[in-house]
Amino acid sequence: MLKKVPHTYVIIFALIVFCAVLTGLIPGGEFERNDVLVNGVERSVIKAGSFHFTDSKIQSWQIFSSFFDGFLRTTNIIALILLIGGSFWILNESKSIDLGIYSFLKFSKRWEKSKWLAGIGVNNLVLVGTMTVFSLFGAIFGMSEETIAFTIIFVPLAISMGYDSIVGVSMYFIAAALGFAGAFLNPFTVGVAQGLSDIPLFSGIEYRIFMWAVINLVGFTYILRYASKIRKDPKKSLVYTDDAYWRSHNQTTDETIPQIKSKSAWFALIVLAIGLILFSIRFPLSAILIGNSTFSLPAIPVATGLFLLSSLFALRHSVQYFILNLLTFTIVFLVIGVMGHGWYIKEIATIFLAMGIFSGIAANKSPNTITKLFLEGAKDILPAALIVGLARGIVVILEDGTVIDTILFYVSDSMKDFGKVGTLGIMYLIQTLLNVFIPSGSGQAALTIPIMSQISDLIGISRQATVVVFQLGDGFTNMITPTSGILIGVLGIARIPYEKWFKWIAPFMLILIVTGFLLLLPTAFLDLNGF
């Protein structure tokens, strides 16, 4: 009889204990750091050749305090999860998402009447189309934290299409992560790494676009094959029993959902109209940053006009369609804010909170009812928020134990005599492993690029190749590392136990890592533009 698999909390706590043991085995050390201006942003980067050993800081009782420190260092993500959970609970009370899913499924069935589309598979088109959009988001502006909000949308959609929650998470989170790994315009990875390497910003884009296409081809194929297997037999899913929660919420049909009509929805629209018009006057143009080019566009006024016009049509049908329209344009304004106004977690959480409150008003809920629904949603999502703080405790132990710099020094110092292919491979391995402990892309770049670029000069590898090593090593393991608050948050909301996710993602991760290494080889031996 098989032993019961440990709870996700137990697994992460065991990793904290393991890292604490490492602080007693590995001597303390650190690099000196300088503040430098990289692409207009001041960053603290290590000074090559400055490593020195320090007194060891063995972590013992800190394995317990790391939970508290982990909370302090991830308060923004925890707040985002709680606010999104509460807001979507208000929205879900109106059954708007359910209605939207069933309307979409009905619409997609019409496509099956086409022999050409039926031959390809309508569901396959939906999956590929959705994943391509999110992959582009990851490749162009580094979509990461934003993916947490899409869990409540795509997981129930995937269940309704006959798949499981893993496919639902793959539609947006894995897709964005694939784009992030093969990024060609991501300012947070490619932009920072190239700035630290003193090479032209977003140079070598042609080969990066090729990498993005190859990574997506491999990733999408793997996901589509898995999705096809699950649709044929849903019980083959690792999370079949866990998905009972989502299936129980999908037992209604569009015919059983009462169409709501409420005067309060018009009040919500009027208030939103006033607010968005003032917002449009305040920000008539948005400086949309794509790569190293900036485009000034009237994005907010245009989106405002489209929202008001579409809302008038939506309210002619029902409040639910208005709420769906509100959700759609919440995402539109989110993209505009992130790409054109530097929005981050606070603004993302704020816009979804506003969406939840106005959804409640539109559905004619009283202030007390809206508050009650919000608290119920926050309570329901609380385990996902708690685990984010616990997972960050792993990083806290390693940082406070001063062993990360020591590990980097030992490994980098031992790889100078392995030739081009060997050095590329070791660099890639280092970046891949370090991403488990330093999930921040820009933070990892500041730590490793100053060293890696110097090593690449010594052995005759272009600094551009070093940047590619970094972005691939930093990208793939975001989908598996338990130190990523984003991954843990997504899994918590989707109700996917980490151990089951690990079992599913591990072979996929191996395929992606091998693919990444093969993509590195041309950077050492071919004359590529920008390399």
Coordinates of C-alpha atoms in Angstrom, one line a residue:
M1 CA 0.0 0.0 0.0
L2 CA 1.4 3.4 -1.1
K3 CA 2.1 5.9 1.6
K4 CA 0.1 9.1 1.4
V5 CA 1.9 11.9 -0.5
P6 CA 2.9 14.7 1.8
H7 CA 0.8 17.9 1.8
T8 CA 2.2 20.8 -0.2
Y9 CA 2.9 22.7 3.0
V10 CA 4.9 19.7 4.3
I11 CA 7.0 19.5 1.1
I12 CA 7.9 23.2 1.2
F13 CA 8.7 23.2 4.9
A14 CA 11.0 20.2 4.3
L15 CA 12.8 22.3 1.6
I16 CA 13.2 25.1 4.1
V17 CA 14.8 22.6 6.6
F18 CA 17.1 21.3 3.8
C19 CA 18.2 24.8 2.9
A20 CA 18.9 25.5 6.6
V21 CA 21.1 22.4 6.7
L22 CA 23.0 23.8 3.6
T23 CA 23.9 27.0 5.6
G24 CA 25.8 24.8 8.0
L25 CA 27.7 22.9 5.2
I26 CA 28.5 25.7 2.8
P27 CA 30.7 28.6 4.0
G28 CA 29.3 32.1 4.0
G29 CA 30.5 34.5 1.3
E30 CA 29.5 37.5 -0.7
F31 CA 30.4 39.7 -3.6
E32 CA 30.8 43.4 -3.4
R33 CA 28.0 45.3 -5.2
N34 CA 27.8 48.6 -7.1
D35 CA 24.7 50.6 -8.0
V36 CA 24.6 51.1 -11.7
L37 CA 22.0 52.7 -14.1
V38 CA 20.6 50.0 -16.4
N39 CA 18.1 51.2 -19.1
G40 CA 17.2 54.1 -16.9
V41 CA 16.7 52.1 -13.7
E42 CA 19.2 51.9 -10.9
R43 CA 20.2 48.3 -10.0
S44 CA 22.6 46.8 -7.5
V45 CA 25.0 44.5 -9.4
I46 CA 28.0 42.4 -8.3
K47 CA 31.5 43.5 -8.9
A48 CA 33.5 40.8 -10.8
G49 CA 36.4 39.4 -8.8
S50 CA 35.2 40.8 -5.5
F51 CA 34.1 37.6 -3.8
H52 CA 35.2 37.0 -0.3
F53 CA 34.3 34.6 2.4
T54 CA 32.4 35.8 5.4
D55 CA 31.4 34.3 8.8
S56 CA 28.9 31.6 8.4
K57 CA 25.3 32.4 9.4
I58 CA 23.9 29.0 10.1
Q59 CA 20.1 29.1 10.1
S60 CA 18.5 27.1 12.9
W61 CA 15.4 28.5 14.7
Q62 CA 15.1 30.7 11.6
I63 CA 13.3 27.8 9.8
F64 CA 10.3 28.9 11.8
S65 CA 10.8 32.7 11.6
S66 CA 11.3 32.3 7.8
F67 CA 7.5 31.9 7.4
F68 CA 7.0 35.4 9.0
D69 CA 9.8 36.9 6.9
G70 CA 8.4 35.2 3.8
F71 CA 5.1 36.9 4.4
L72 CA 6.8 40.3 4.7
R73 CA 8.6 39.8 1.5
T74 CA 5.6 38.7 -0.5
T75 CA 2.9 41.0 1.0
N76 CA 2.2 42.3 -2.5
I77 CA 1.4 38.9 -4.0
I78 CA -0.5 37.8 -0.9
A79 CA -2.6 41.0 -1.1
L80 CA -3.2 40.4 -4.8
I81 CA -4.4 36.9 -4.2
L82 CA -6.8 37.8 -1.4
L83 CA -8.2 40.8 -3.3
I84 CA -8.7 38.8 -6.5
G85 CA -10.3 35.9 -4.6
G86 CA -12.8 38.3 -2.9
S87 CA -13.5 40.2 -6.0
F88 CA -14.2 37.2 -8.2
W89 CA -16.4 35.7 -5.5
I90 CA -18.6 38.7 -5.8
L91 CA -18.6 38.4 -9.6
N92 CA -19.3 34.7 -9.5
E93 CA -22.4 35.2 -7.4
S94 CA -24.1 36.6 -10.5
K95 CA -23.2 33.4 -12.5
S96 CA -21.8 35.7 -15.2
I97 CA -18.6 33.6 -15.9
D98 CA -20.8 30.5 -16.1
L99 CA -23.0 32.2 -18.6
G100 CA -20.0 33.4 -20.6
I101 CA -18.5 29.9 -20.7
Y102 CA -21.7 28.3 -21.9
S103 CA -22.2 31.0 -24.5
F104 CA -18.7 30.5 -25.7
L105 CA -19.1 26.7 -25.9
K106 CA -22.4 27.1 -27.9
F107 CA -20.6 29.5 -30.2
S108 CA -17.7 27.2 -30.7
K109 CA -20.0 24.3 -31.6
R110 CA -21.2 26.3 -34.6
W111 CA -17.6 26.1 -35.9
E112 CA -17.8 22.3 -35.9
K113 CA -20.2 22.6 -38.8
S114 CA -17.2 23.5 -41.0
K115 CA -15.5 20.4 -42.2
W116 CA -12.2 22.1 -42.3
L117 CA -12.4 23.4 -38.7
A118 CA -13.9 20.1 -37.5
G119 CA -10.9 18.3 -39.0
I120 CA -8.5 20.4 -37.1
G121 CA -10.5 20.4 -34.0
V122 CA -12.3 23.5 -32.7
N123 CA -11.0 22.9 -29.2
N124 CA -7.5 22.7 -30.5
L125 CA -8.0 26.1 -32.2
V126 CA -9.3 27.6 -29.0
L127 CA -6.3 26.2 -27.0
V128 CA -3.7 27.3 -29.5
G129 CA -5.2 30.7 -30.0
T130 CA -5.4 31.4 -26.3
M131 CA -1.9 30.1 -25.6
T132 CA -0.4 32.2 -28.5
V133 CA -1.9 35.4 -27.1
F134 CA -0.5 34.7 -23.6
S135 CA 2.8 33.6 -24.9
L136 CA 3.1 36.9 -26.8
F137 CA 2.3 38.7 -23.5
G138 CA 5.1 36.9 -21.9
A139 CA 7.5 37.6 -24.7
I140 CA 6.7 41.3 -25.2
F141 CA 6.1 42.7 -21.7
G142 CA 7.0 39.8 -19.4
M143 CA 3.5 38.9 -18.2
S144 CA 4.0 37.1 -14.9
E145 CA 2.1 38.2 -11.8
E146 CA -0.8 39.2 -14.0
T147 CA -1.5 35.5 -14.7
I148 CA -2.8 34.9 -11.2
A149 CA -6.0 36.7 -12.0
F150 CA -6.8 34.5 -15.0
T151 CA -7.0 31.3 -13.0
I152 CA -10.7 31.9 -12.0
I153 CA -11.5 32.3 -15.7
F154 CA -9.6 29.5 -17.6
V155 CA -9.7 26.7 -15.1
P156 CA -13.6 26.4 -15.1
L157 CA -13.5 27.0 -18.9
A158 CA -11.1 24.1 -19.4
I159 CA -13.3 21.8 -17.1
S160 CA -16.4 22.8 -19.2
M161 CA -14.6 21.9 -22.4
G162 CA -13.9 18.4 -21.0
Y163 CA -10.3 18.9 -19.8
D164 CA -8.8 19.3 -16.4
S165 CA -7.4 22.2 -14.3
I166 CA -3.9 21.4 -15.5
V167 CA -5.0 22.2 -19.1
G168 CA -6.7 25.3 -17.7
V169 CA -3.5 26.5 -16.1
S170 CA -1.6 25.7 -19.2
M171 CA -3.8 27.9 -21.4
Y172 CA -2.5 31.1 -19.7
F173 CA 0.2 30.4 -17.1
I174 CA 2.3 27.9 -19.0
A175 CA 1.8 29.8 -22.3
A176 CA 3.0 33.1 -20.7
A177 CA 5.9 31.2 -19.1
L178 CA 6.9 29.8 -22.5
G179 CA 6.8 33.3 -24.0
F180 CA 8.8 34.6 -21.0
A181 CA 11.5 32.0 -21.6
G182 CA 11.7 32.7 -25.4
A183 CA 11.2 36.5 -24.9
F184 CA 12.3 38.9 -27.6
L185 CA 11.2 42.2 -26.1
N186 CA 10.8 41.5 -22.4
P187 CA 12.3 44.5 -20.6
F188 CA 12.6 42.7 -17.3
T189 CA 14.8 39.9 -18.5
V190 CA 16.3 40.5 -22.0
G191 CA 16.4 44.3 -21.5
V192 CA 18.1 44.2 -18.1
A193 CA 20.5 41.4 -19.1
Q194 CA 21.6 43.3 -22.2
G195 CA 22.0 46.5 -20.3
L196 CA 24.2 44.8 -17.8
S197 CA 26.2 43.2 -20.6
D198 CA 26.8 46.6 -22.4
I199 CA 25.2 45.4 -25.6
P200 CA 22.5 47.2 -27.7
L201 CA 19.1 47.0 -26.2
F202 CA 17.0 44.2 -27.8
S203 CA 19.7 43.4 -30.4
G204 CA 19.7 39.9 -31.8
I205 CA 15.9 39.9 -31.9
E206 CA 15.8 37.8 -35.1
Y207 CA 17.2 34.7 -33.4
R208 CA 15.1 35.3 -30.3
I209 CA 11.9 35.3 -32.4
F210 CA 13.0 32.0 -33.9
M211 CA 13.6 30.6 -30.3
W212 CA 10.2 31.8 -29.3
A213 CA 8.6 30.0 -32.2
V214 CA 10.5 26.7 -31.5
I215 CA 9.7 26.8 -27.7
N216 CA 6.1 27.4 -28.4
L217 CA 5.9 24.6 -31.0
V218 CA 7.4 22.2 -28.5
G219 CA 5.3 23.4 -25.6
F220 CA 2.0 23.7 -27.4
T221 CA 2.4 20.2 -28.9
Y222 CA 3.0 18.7 -25.4
I223 CA 0.0 20.4 -24.0
L224 CA -2.3 19.5 -26.9
R225 CA -1.3 15.9 -26.7
Y226 CA -2.1 15.8 -22.9
A227 CA -5.3 17.7 -23.4
S228 CA -6.5 15.2 -26.1
K229 CA -5.7 12.3 -23.7
I230 CA -7.7 13.9 -20.9
R231 CA -10.7 14.7 -23.1
K232 CA -10.9 11.1 -24.2
D233 CA -10.8 9.9 -20.6
P234 CA -11.0 12.6 -17.9
K235 CA -10.2 10.0 -15.2
K236 CA -6.6 9.7 -16.4
S237 CA -6.0 13.2 -15.0
L238 CA -3.7 13.4 -12.0
V239 CA -6.1 16.0 -10.6
Y240 CA -9.4 14.3 -11.4
T241 CA -10.5 14.1 -7.8
D242 CA -9.2 17.6 -7.0
D243 CA -11.2 19.0 -9.9
A244 CA -14.4 17.8 -8.2
Y245 CA -14.6 21.3 -6.7
W246 CA -14.7 22.9 -10.2
R247 CA -17.1 20.3 -11.6
S248 CA -19.5 20.9 -8.8
H249 CA -19.5 24.6 -9.8
N250 CA -20.2 23.7 -13.5
Q251 CA -23.4 21.8 -13.0
T252 CA -25.7 24.6 -14.0
T253 CA -26.5 25.4 -17.7
D254 CA -27.2 28.6 -19.4
E255 CA -30.9 27.7 -19.5
T256 CA -30.9 27.5 -15.7
I257 CA -29.1 30.8 -15.0
P258 CA -31.7 33.5 -14.4
Q259 CA -31.2 36.6 -16.6
I260 CA -30.8 39.6 -14.2
K261 CA -32.1 43.0 -15.1
S262 CA -31.5 45.8 -12.6
K263 CA -31.6 49.6 -12.5
S264 CA -28.5 49.5 -10.3
A265 CA -26.5 48.2 -13.3
W266 CA -27.2 51.5 -15.1
F267 CA -26.1 53.4 -12.0
A268 CA -22.8 51.3 -12.0
L269 CA -22.4 52.2 -15.7
I270 CA -22.9 55.9 -15.1
V271 CA -20.4 56.0 -12.3
L272 CA -17.9 54.0 -14.3
A273 CA -18.5 56.3 -17.3
I274 CA -17.7 59.4 -15.3
G275 CA -14.6 57.8 -13.8
L276 CA -13.3 56.5 -17.1
I277 CA -13.9 59.8 -18.9
L278 CA -12.0 61.7 -16.2
F279 CA -9.3 59.0 -16.5
S280 CA -9.2 59.6 -20.3
I281 CA -8.8 63.3 -19.8
R282 CA -6.0 62.8 -17.3
F283 CA -4.2 60.3 -19.6
P284 CA -5.1 61.1 -23.2
L285 CA -2.1 59.3 -24.5
S286 CA -0.4 56.1 -23.3
A287 CA 3.3 55.5 -23.9
I288 CA 3.2 51.9 -25.0
L289 CA 6.6 50.4 -24.6
I290 CA 7.4 47.6 -27.1
G291 CA 11.1 46.6 -27.0
N292 CA 13.1 49.8 -27.2
S293 CA 10.4 51.6 -29.1
T294 CA 7.7 53.8 -27.5
F295 CA 4.4 54.4 -29.2
S296 CA 2.1 57.2 -28.0
L297 CA -1.5 56.0 -28.5
P298 CA -4.9 57.2 -27.2
A299 CA -5.4 53.8 -25.7
I300 CA -7.4 54.8 -22.6
P301 CA -9.9 57.1 -24.4
V302 CA -10.4 54.4 -27.1
A303 CA -10.9 51.6 -24.6
T304 CA -13.3 53.9 -22.6
G305 CA -15.4 54.5 -25.7
L306 CA -15.5 50.9 -26.7
F307 CA -16.4 49.9 -23.1
L308 CA -19.3 52.4 -22.9
L309 CA -20.7 51.5 -26.3
S310 CA -20.5 47.7 -25.7
S311 CA -22.0 48.1 -22.2
L312 CA -25.1 49.7 -23.7
F313 CA -25.6 46.7 -25.9
A314 CA -24.8 44.3 -23.1
L315 CA -27.3 45.8 -20.7
R316 CA -30.0 45.4 -23.3
H317 CA -29.6 41.6 -22.8
S318 CA -28.9 41.2 -19.1
V319 CA -26.7 42.3 -16.2
Q320 CA -24.6 39.2 -16.6
Y321 CA -23.5 40.3 -20.0
F322 CA -22.7 43.7 -18.7
I323 CA -20.5 42.1 -15.9
L324 CA -18.8 40.0 -18.5
N325 CA -18.1 43.1 -20.5
L326 CA -16.8 44.8 -17.4
L327 CA -14.5 41.8 -16.8
T328 CA -13.3 41.9 -20.5
F329 CA -12.4 45.6 -20.3
T330 CA -10.8 45.2 -16.9
I331 CA -8.3 42.9 -18.7
V332 CA -8.0 45.4 -21.6
F333 CA -7.2 48.3 -19.1
L334 CA -4.8 46.0 -17.3
V335 CA -2.8 45.4 -20.5
I336 CA -2.8 49.1 -21.2
G337 CA -1.7 50.0 -17.7
V338 CA 1.1 47.4 -17.6
M339 CA 2.5 48.3 -21.1
G340 CA 1.8 52.0 -21.1
H341 CA 1.8 53.3 -17.5
G342 CA 4.1 51.0 -15.6
W343 CA 1.4 49.3 -13.5
Y344 CA 2.5 46.6 -11.2
I345 CA 0.9 44.5 -8.5
K346 CA -0.8 47.3 -6.5
E347 CA -2.6 48.6 -9.6
I348 CA -3.5 45.1 -10.8
A349 CA -5.1 44.3 -7.4
T350 CA -6.9 47.7 -7.4
I351 CA -8.5 47.3 -10.8
F352 CA -9.8 43.8 -10.0
L353 CA -11.2 45.0 -6.6
A354 CA -13.0 47.8 -8.4
M355 CA -14.3 45.3 -10.9
G356 CA -15.7 43.1 -8.1
I357 CA -17.4 46.0 -6.3
F358 CA -19.1 47.3 -9.4
S359 CA -20.1 43.8 -10.4
G360 CA -21.9 43.5 -7.0
I361 CA -23.6 46.9 -7.5
A362 CA -24.7 45.9 -11.0
A363 CA -26.2 42.7 -9.7
N364 CA -28.2 44.8 -7.2
K365 CA -26.3 43.5 -4.1
S366 CA -26.4 45.6 -0.9
P367 CA -23.2 46.9 0.6
N368 CA -23.4 44.4 3.4
T369 CA -23.9 41.5 0.9
I370 CA -21.0 42.7 -1.2
T371 CA -18.8 42.7 1.9
K372 CA -20.0 39.3 3.0
L373 CA -19.3 37.9 -0.5
F374 CA -15.8 39.5 -0.5
L375 CA -14.9 37.9 2.8
E376 CA -16.2 34.5 1.7
G377 CA -14.0 34.7 -1.4
A378 CA -10.9 35.9 0.6
K379 CA -11.5 33.0 3.1
D380 CA -11.8 30.5 0.2
I381 CA -8.5 31.6 -1.3
L382 CA -6.6 32.0 2.0
P383 CA -4.7 28.7 1.7
A384 CA -3.2 29.9 -1.6
A385 CA -2.1 33.1 0.0
L386 CA -0.6 31.4 3.0
I387 CA 1.5 29.0 0.9
V388 CA 3.1 31.9 -1.0
G389 CA 4.6 33.2 2.3
L390 CA 5.8 29.8 3.3
A391 CA 7.4 29.2 -0.1
R392 CA 9.3 32.5 0.0
G393 CA 10.8 31.2 3.3
I394 CA 13.1 29.0 1.2
V395 CA 14.7 32.1 -0.3
V396 CA 14.8 33.8 3.0
I397 CA 16.9 31.0 4.6
L398 CA 19.4 30.9 1.7
E399 CA 19.8 34.7 1.6
D400 CA 20.1 35.1 5.4
G401 CA 22.5 32.2 5.5
T402 CA 24.7 34.0 2.9
V403 CA 25.3 30.9 0.8
I404 CA 23.9 32.0 -2.6
D405 CA 27.0 34.0 -3.5
T406 CA 29.3 31.2 -2.4
I407 CA 27.5 28.7 -4.6
L408 CA 27.8 31.0 -7.6
F409 CA 31.5 31.7 -6.9
Y410 CA 32.4 28.0 -6.7
V411 CA 30.6 27.0 -9.8
S412 CA 31.6 29.9 -12.0
D413 CA 35.2 29.5 -10.9
S414 CA 35.3 25.9 -12.0
M415 CA 34.0 26.2 -15.5
K416 CA 36.6 28.2 -17.3
D417 CA 38.3 25.3 -19.0
F418 CA 35.4 23.4 -20.5
G419 CA 35.4 24.9 -24.0
K420 CA 32.5 26.8 -25.7
V421 CA 29.9 24.0 -25.5
G422 CA 30.9 22.9 -22.1
T423 CA 30.9 26.4 -20.7
L424 CA 27.5 27.2 -22.3
G425 CA 26.1 24.1 -20.8
I426 CA 27.4 24.8 -17.3
M427 CA 26.2 28.5 -17.5
Y428 CA 22.8 27.2 -18.5
L429 CA 22.8 24.7 -15.7
I430 CA 23.8 27.4 -13.2
Q431 CA 21.0 29.8 -14.4
T432 CA 18.5 27.0 -14.3
L433 CA 19.3 26.0 -10.8
L434 CA 19.7 29.5 -9.5
N435 CA 16.2 30.3 -10.7
V436 CA 14.9 27.9 -8.2
F437 CA 16.3 30.1 -5.4
I438 CA 16.1 33.5 -7.1
P439 CA 12.8 33.5 -9.1
S440 CA 13.1 37.2 -9.9
G441 CA 14.4 37.6 -13.4
S442 CA 15.9 41.1 -13.0
G443 CA 17.3 40.1 -9.6
Q444 CA 19.0 37.0 -11.0
A445 CA 20.4 39.1 -13.9
A446 CA 22.0 41.5 -11.5
L447 CA 23.6 38.6 -9.7
T448 CA 24.9 36.5 -12.6
I449 CA 25.3 38.6 -15.7
P450 CA 28.3 40.6 -14.5
I451 CA 30.2 37.3 -13.9
M452 CA 28.9 35.4 -16.9
S453 CA 29.7 38.2 -19.4
Q454 CA 33.3 38.3 -18.1
I455 CA 33.7 34.5 -18.5
S456 CA 32.2 34.6 -22.0
D457 CA 34.8 37.2 -23.0
L458 CA 37.6 34.9 -21.8
I459 CA 36.5 31.9 -23.8
G460 CA 35.3 33.6 -26.9
I461 CA 31.5 33.4 -26.5
S462 CA 29.5 36.5 -27.4
R463 CA 27.9 38.4 -24.6
Q464 CA 24.7 38.1 -26.5
A465 CA 24.9 34.3 -26.1
T466 CA 25.3 34.8 -22.4
V467 CA 22.1 36.8 -22.4
V468 CA 20.3 33.9 -24.2
V469 CA 21.7 31.5 -21.6
F470 CA 20.3 33.7 -18.8
Q471 CA 16.8 34.1 -20.3
L472 CA 16.4 30.4 -21.0
G473 CA 17.7 29.4 -17.6
D474 CA 15.6 32.0 -15.9
G475 CA 12.4 31.1 -17.9
F476 CA 11.7 27.4 -17.8
T477 CA 12.0 26.6 -14.1
N478 CA 9.4 29.4 -13.3
M479 CA 6.9 26.6 -14.1
I480 CA 8.2 24.2 -11.4
T481 CA 10.1 26.0 -8.7
P482 CA 8.2 26.1 -5.3
T483 CA 9.9 29.4 -4.5
S484 CA 7.9 31.2 -7.2
G485 CA 5.0 33.0 -5.4
I486 CA 3.3 33.3 -8.8
L487 CA 3.3 29.6 -9.5
I488 CA 2.3 28.7 -5.9
G489 CA -0.5 31.3 -6.1
V490 CA -1.8 30.0 -9.4
L491 CA -1.8 26.4 -8.1
G492 CA -3.5 27.4 -4.9
I493 CA -6.3 29.1 -6.6
A494 CA -6.7 26.3 -9.2
R495 CA -6.6 23.8 -6.3
I496 CA -3.8 21.7 -7.8
P497 CA -1.6 20.1 -5.2
Y498 CA 2.1 21.0 -5.8
E499 CA 3.2 17.3 -5.7
K500 CA 0.7 16.4 -8.5
W501 CA 1.8 19.5 -10.5
F502 CA 5.4 18.5 -10.1
K503 CA 4.7 14.9 -11.3
W504 CA 3.0 16.3 -14.5
I505 CA 5.4 19.2 -15.2
A506 CA 8.7 17.3 -14.6
P507 CA 8.9 15.4 -17.9
F508 CA 7.7 18.5 -19.7
M509 CA 10.4 20.5 -18.0
L510 CA 13.1 18.0 -19.1
I511 CA 12.0 18.4 -22.7
L512 CA 12.0 22.2 -22.5
I513 CA 15.5 22.3 -20.9
V514 CA 16.9 20.0 -23.6
T515 CA 15.3 22.1 -26.2
G516 CA 16.8 25.2 -24.6
F517 CA 20.3 23.7 -24.7
L518 CA 20.0 22.8 -28.4
L519 CA 18.9 26.4 -29.1
L520 CA 22.1 27.6 -27.4
L521 CA 24.4 25.8 -29.7
P522 CA 23.9 28.1 -32.8
T523 CA 24.9 31.1 -30.6
A524 CA 28.4 29.6 -30.2
F525 CA 29.0 28.4 -33.8
L526 CA 26.9 30.4 -36.2
D527 CA 27.2 34.0 -37.4
L528 CA 23.9 35.3 -36.1
N529 CA 22.8 38.9 -36.5
G530 CA 23.5 40.8 -33.3
F531 CA 25.7 38.0 -31.8

